[in-house]
PDB file of C-alpha atoms in Angstrom:
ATOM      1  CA  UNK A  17     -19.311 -10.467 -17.020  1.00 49.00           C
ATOM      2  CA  UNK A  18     -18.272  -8.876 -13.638  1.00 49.00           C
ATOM      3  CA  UNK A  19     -19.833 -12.233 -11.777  1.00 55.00           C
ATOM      4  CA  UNK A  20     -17.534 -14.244 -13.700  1.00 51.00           C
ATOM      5  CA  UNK A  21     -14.506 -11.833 -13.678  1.00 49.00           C
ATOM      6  CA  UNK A  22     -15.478  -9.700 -10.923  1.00 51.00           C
ATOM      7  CA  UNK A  23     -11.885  -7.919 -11.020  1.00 53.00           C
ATOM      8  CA  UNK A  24     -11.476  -7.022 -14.900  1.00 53.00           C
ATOM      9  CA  UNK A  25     -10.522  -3.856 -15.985  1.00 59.00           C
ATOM     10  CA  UNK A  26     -13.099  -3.902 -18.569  1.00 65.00           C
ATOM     11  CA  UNK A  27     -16.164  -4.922 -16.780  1.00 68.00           C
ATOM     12  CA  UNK A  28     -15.191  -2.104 -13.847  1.00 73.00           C
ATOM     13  CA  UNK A  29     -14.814   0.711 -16.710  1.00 74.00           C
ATOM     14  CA  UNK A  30     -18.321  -0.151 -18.055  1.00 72.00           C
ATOM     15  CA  UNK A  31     -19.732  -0.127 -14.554  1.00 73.00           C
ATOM     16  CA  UNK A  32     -18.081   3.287 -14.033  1.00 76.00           C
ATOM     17  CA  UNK A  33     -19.202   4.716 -17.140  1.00 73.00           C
ATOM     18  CA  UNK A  34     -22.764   3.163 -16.002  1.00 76.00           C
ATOM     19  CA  UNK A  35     -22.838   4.736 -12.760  1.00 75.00           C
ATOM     20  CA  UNK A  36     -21.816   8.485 -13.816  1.00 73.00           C
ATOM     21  CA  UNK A  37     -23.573   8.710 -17.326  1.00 71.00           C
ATOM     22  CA  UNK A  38     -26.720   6.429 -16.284  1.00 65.00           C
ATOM     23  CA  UNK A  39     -27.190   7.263 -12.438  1.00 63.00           C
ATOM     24  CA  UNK A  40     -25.225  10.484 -11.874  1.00 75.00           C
ATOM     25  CA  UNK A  41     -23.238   8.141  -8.880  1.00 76.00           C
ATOM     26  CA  UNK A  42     -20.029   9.932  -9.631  1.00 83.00           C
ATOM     27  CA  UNK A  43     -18.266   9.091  -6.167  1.00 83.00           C
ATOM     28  CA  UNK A  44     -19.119   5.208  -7.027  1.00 84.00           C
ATOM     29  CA  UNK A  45     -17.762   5.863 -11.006  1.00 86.00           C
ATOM     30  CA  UNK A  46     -14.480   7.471  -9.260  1.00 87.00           C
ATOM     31  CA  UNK A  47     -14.084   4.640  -6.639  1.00 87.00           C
ATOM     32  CA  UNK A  48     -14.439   2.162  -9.478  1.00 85.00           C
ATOM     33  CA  UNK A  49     -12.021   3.635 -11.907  1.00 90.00           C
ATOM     34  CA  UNK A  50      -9.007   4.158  -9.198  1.00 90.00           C
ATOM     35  CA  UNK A  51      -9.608  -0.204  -9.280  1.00 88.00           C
ATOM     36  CA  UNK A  52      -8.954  -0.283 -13.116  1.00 87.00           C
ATOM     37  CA  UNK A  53      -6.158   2.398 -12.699  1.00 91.00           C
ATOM     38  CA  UNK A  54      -4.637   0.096  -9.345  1.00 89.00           C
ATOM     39  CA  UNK A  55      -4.744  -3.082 -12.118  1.00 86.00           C
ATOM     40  CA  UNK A  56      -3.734  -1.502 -15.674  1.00 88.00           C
ATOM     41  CA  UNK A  57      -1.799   1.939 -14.570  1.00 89.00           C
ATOM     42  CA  UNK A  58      -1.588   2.270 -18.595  1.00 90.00           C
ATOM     43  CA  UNK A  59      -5.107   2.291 -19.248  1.00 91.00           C
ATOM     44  CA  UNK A  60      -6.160   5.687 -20.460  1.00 93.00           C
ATOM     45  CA  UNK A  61      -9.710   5.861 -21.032  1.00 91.00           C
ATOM     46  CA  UNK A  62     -10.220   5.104 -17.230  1.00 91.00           C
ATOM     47  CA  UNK A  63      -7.550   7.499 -16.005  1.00 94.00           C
ATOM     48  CA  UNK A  64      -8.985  10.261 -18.788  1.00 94.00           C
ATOM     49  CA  UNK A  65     -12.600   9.739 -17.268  1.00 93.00           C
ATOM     50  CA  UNK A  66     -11.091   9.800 -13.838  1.00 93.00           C
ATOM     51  CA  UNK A  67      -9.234  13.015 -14.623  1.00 95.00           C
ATOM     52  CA  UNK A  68     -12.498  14.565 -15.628  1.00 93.00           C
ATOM     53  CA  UNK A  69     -14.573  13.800 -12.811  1.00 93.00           C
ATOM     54  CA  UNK A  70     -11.731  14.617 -10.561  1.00 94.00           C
ATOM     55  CA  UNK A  71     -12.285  18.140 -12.521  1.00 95.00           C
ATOM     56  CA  UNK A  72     -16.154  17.465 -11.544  1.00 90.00           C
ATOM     57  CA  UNK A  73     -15.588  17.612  -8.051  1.00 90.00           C
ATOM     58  CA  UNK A  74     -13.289  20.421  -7.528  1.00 94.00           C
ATOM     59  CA  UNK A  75      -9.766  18.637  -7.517  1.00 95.00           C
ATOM     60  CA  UNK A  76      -7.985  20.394 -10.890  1.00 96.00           C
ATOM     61  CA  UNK A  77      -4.631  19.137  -9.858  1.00 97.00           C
ATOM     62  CA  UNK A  78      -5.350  15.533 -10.041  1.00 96.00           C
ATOM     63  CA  UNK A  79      -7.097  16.595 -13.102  1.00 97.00           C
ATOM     64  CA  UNK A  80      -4.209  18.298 -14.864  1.00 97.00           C
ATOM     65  CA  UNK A  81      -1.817  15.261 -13.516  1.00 97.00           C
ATOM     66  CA  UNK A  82      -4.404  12.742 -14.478  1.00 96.00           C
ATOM     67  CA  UNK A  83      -4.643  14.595 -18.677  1.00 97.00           C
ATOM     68  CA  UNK A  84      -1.196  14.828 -19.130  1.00 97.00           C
ATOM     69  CA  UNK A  85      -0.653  11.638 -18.046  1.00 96.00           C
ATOM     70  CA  UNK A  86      -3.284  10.635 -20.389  1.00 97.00           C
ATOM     71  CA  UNK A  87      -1.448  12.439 -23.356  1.00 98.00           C
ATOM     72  CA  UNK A  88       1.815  11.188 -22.406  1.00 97.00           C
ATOM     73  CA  UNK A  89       0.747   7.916 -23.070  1.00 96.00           C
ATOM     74  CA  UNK A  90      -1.386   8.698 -26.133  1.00 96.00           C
ATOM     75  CA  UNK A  91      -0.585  12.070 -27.690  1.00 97.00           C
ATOM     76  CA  UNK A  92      -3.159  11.728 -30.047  1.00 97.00           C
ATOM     77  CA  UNK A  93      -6.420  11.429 -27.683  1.00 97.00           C
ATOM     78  CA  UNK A  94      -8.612  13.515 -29.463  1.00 97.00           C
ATOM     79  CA  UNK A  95     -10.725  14.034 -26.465  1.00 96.00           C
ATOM     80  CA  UNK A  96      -8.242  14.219 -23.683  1.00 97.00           C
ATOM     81  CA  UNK A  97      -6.806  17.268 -26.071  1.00 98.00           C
ATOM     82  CA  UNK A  98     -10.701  18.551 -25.952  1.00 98.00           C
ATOM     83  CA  UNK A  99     -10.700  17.906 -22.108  1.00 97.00           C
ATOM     84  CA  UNK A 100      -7.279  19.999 -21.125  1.00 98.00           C
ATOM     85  CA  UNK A 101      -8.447  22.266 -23.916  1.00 98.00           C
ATOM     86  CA  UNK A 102     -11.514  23.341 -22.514  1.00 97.00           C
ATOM     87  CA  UNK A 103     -10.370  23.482 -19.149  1.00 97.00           C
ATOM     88  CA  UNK A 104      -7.308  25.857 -19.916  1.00 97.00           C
ATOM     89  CA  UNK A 105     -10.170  27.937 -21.790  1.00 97.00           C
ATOM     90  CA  UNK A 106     -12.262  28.323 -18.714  1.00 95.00           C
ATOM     91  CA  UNK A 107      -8.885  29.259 -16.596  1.00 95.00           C
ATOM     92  CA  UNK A 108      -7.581  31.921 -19.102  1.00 94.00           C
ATOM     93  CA  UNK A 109      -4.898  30.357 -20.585  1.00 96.00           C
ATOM     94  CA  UNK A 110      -6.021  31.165 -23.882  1.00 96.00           C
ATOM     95  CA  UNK A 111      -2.584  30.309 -26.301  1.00 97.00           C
ATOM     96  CA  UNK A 112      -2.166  26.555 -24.640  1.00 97.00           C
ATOM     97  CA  UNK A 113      -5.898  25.955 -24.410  1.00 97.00           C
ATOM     98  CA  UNK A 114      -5.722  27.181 -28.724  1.00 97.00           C
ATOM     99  CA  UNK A 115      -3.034  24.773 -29.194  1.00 98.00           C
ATOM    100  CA  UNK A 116      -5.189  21.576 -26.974  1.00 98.00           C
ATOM    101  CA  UNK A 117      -8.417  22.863 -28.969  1.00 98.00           C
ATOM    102  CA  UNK A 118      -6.699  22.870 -32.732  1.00 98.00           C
ATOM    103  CA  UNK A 119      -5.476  19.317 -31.987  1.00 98.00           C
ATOM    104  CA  UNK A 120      -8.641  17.971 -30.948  1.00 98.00           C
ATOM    105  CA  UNK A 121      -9.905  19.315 -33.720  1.00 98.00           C
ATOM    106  CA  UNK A 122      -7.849  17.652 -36.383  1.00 98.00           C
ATOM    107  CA  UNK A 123      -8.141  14.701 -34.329  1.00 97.00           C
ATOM    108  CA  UNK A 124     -12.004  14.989 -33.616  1.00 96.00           C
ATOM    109  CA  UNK A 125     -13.710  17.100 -36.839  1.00 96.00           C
ATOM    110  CA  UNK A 126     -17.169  16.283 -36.607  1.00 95.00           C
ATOM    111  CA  UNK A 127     -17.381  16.888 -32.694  1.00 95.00           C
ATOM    112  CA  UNK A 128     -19.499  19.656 -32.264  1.00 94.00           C
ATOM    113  CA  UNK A 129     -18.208  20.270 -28.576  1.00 94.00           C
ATOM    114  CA  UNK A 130     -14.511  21.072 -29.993  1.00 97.00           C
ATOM    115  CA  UNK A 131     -16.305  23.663 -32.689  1.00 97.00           C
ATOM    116  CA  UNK A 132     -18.047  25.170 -29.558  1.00 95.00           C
ATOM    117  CA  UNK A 133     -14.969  26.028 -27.026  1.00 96.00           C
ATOM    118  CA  UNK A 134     -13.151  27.281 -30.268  1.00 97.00           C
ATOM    119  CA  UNK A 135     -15.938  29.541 -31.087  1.00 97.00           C
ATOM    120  CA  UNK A 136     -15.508  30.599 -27.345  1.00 95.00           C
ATOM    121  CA  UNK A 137     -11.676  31.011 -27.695  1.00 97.00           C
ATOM    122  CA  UNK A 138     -12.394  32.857 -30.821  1.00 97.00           C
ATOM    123  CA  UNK A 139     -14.963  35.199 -29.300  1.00 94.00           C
ATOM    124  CA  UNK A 140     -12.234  35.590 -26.709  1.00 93.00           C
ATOM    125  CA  UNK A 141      -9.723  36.889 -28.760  1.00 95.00           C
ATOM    126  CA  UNK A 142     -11.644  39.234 -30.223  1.00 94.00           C
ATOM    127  CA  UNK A 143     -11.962  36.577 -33.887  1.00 96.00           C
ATOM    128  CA  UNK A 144     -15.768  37.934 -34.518  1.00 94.00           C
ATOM    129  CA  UNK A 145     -15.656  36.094 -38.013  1.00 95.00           C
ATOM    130  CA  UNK A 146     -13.794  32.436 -36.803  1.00 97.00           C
ATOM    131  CA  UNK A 147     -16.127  32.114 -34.037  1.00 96.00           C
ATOM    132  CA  UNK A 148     -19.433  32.512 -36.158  1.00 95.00           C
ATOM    133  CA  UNK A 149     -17.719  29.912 -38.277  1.00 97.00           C
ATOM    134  CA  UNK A 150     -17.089  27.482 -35.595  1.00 97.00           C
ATOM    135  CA  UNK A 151     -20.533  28.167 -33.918  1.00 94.00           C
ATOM    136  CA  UNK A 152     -22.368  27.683 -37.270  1.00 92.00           C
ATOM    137  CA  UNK A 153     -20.586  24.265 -37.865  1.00 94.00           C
ATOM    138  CA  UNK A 154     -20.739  23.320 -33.939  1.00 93.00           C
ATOM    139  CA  UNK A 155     -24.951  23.572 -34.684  1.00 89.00           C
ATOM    140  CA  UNK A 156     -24.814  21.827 -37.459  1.00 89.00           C
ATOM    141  CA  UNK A 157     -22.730  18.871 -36.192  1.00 92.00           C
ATOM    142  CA  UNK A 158     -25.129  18.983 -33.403  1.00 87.00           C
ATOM    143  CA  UNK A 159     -27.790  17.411 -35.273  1.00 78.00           C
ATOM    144  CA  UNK A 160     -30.339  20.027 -34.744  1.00 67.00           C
ATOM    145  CA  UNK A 161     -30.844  24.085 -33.458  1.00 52.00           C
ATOM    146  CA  UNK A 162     -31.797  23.508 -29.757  1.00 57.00           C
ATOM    147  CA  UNK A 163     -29.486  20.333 -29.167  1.00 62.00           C
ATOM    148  CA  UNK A 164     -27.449  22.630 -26.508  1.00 78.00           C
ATOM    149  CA  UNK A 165     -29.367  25.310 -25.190  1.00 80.00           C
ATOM    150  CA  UNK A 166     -25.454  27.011 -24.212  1.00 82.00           C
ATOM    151  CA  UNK A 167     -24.639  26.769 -27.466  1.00 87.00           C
ATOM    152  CA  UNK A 168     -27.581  28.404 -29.178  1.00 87.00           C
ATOM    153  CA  UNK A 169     -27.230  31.025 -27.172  1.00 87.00           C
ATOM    154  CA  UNK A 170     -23.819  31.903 -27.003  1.00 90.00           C
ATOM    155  CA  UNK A 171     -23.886  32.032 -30.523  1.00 92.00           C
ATOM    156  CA  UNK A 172     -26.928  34.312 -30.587  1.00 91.00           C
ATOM    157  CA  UNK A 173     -25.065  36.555 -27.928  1.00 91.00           C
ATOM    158  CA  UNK A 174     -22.474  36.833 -30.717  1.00 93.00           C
ATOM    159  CA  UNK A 175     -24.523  38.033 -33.078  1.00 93.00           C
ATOM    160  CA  UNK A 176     -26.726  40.002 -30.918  1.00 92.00           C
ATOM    161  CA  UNK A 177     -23.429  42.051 -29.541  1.00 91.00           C
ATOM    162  CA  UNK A 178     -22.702  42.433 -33.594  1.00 92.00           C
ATOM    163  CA  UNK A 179     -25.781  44.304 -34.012  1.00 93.00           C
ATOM    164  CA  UNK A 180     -27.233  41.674 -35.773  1.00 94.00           C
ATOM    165  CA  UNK A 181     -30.518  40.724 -34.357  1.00 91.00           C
ATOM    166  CA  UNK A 182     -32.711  39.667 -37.008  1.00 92.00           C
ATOM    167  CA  UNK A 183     -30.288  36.925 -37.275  1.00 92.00           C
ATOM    168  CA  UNK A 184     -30.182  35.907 -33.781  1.00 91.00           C
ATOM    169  CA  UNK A 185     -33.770  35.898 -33.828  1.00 90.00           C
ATOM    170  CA  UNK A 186     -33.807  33.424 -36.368  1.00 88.00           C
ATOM    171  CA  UNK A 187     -31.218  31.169 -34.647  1.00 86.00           C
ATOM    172  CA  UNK A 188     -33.182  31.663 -31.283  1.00 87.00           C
ATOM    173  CA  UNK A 189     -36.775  30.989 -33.073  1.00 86.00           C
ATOM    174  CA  UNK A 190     -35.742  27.926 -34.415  1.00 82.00           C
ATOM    175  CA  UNK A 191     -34.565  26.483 -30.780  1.00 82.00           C
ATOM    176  CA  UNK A 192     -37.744  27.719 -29.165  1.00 83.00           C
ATOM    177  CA  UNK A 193     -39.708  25.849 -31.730  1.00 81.00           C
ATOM    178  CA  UNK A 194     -38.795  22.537 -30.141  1.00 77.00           C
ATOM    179  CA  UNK A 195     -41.136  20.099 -28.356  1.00 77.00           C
ATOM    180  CA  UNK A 196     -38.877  21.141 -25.055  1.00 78.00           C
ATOM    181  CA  UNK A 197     -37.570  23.893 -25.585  1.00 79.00           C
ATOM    182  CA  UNK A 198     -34.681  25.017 -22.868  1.00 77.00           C
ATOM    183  CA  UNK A 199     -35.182  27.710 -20.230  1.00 82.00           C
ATOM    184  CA  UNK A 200     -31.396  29.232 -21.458  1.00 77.00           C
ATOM    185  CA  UNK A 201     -32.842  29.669 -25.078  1.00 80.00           C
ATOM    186  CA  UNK A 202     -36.109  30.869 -23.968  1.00 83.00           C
ATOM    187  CA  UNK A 203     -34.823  33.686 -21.285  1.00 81.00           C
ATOM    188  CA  UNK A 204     -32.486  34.817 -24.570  1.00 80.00           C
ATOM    189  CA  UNK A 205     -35.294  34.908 -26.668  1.00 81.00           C
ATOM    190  CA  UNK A 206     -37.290  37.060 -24.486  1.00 79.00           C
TER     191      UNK A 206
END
């Protein structure tokens, strides 16, 4: 495809993608998506994965520019919501990161990662009950108990710092019973 149209949007997006999710080349996946962006200014999905790689290196600004440019031109992106979400989560700014998170939500139920950074935001706040609920459903929607070895065990952290142990055993045994299981899950286990 990017013989024959060696310019087109399209074919440069897949490359990017290729690059940063098959070779970790994240410089050549940002170089790449600036050409779709300098074509099709409109096109979202390039400027949302640019925004987040932007966030990858360091640069927030061009990542919070980058989002809510993304949501201005599609206010229902269920994972640009997730994106600015989580990132106003991990800079404190709990009530806008809530209201990013509760939208990706509705817009994204069945994606674990949204039931995670709630359960996080939850936890936060101080919500012991709505962020056992969200971590419960974030494992389940993840397919299986050691699927993210963060998510195990902030979820067992929860319950150990409930006084509930026996049940964050269970949660942790379950993860450590995997072919692989990951150093995170094992140090919390021990």
């Amino acid at each position: 495809f990017l013989n024959a149209f060696p310019q087109a949007s399209n074919g440069l997006y897949l490359k990017a993608v290729i690059a940063f999710n098959g070779f970790r080349k994240s410089q050549e996946a940002e170089a790449l998506l600036r050409q779709v962006i300098a074509s099709n200014a409109a096109d979202t999905k390039a400027r949302r994965l640019l925004a987040v790689l932007e966030w990858v290196h360091g640069d927030t600004e061009a990542f919070v520019r980058d989002m809510k440019l993304v949501l201005e031109a599609d206010p229902l992106d269920g994972q640009a919501h997730y994106y600015m979400g989580r990132y106003l989560l991990e800079h404190e700014s709990l009530t806008p990161a809530r209201e990013h998170l509760e939208l990706a939500l509705k817009l994204r139920p069945k994606d674990y990662r949204v039931h995670a950074d709630l359960a996080r935001l939850e936890e936060e706040q101080g919500h012991a009950v709505e962020a056992e609920r969200h971590y419960r459903t974030a494992i389940e929607l993840s397919g299986k108990p050691s699927a993210d070895p963060i998510l195990v065990s902030s979820y067992a952290a929860l319950l150990i710092r409930q006084k509930r142990c026996p049940a964050a055993a269970q949660i942790l045994d379950a993860a450590v019973a995997a072919p692989e299981p990951p150093v995170a899950v094992l140090h919390m286990a021990g």
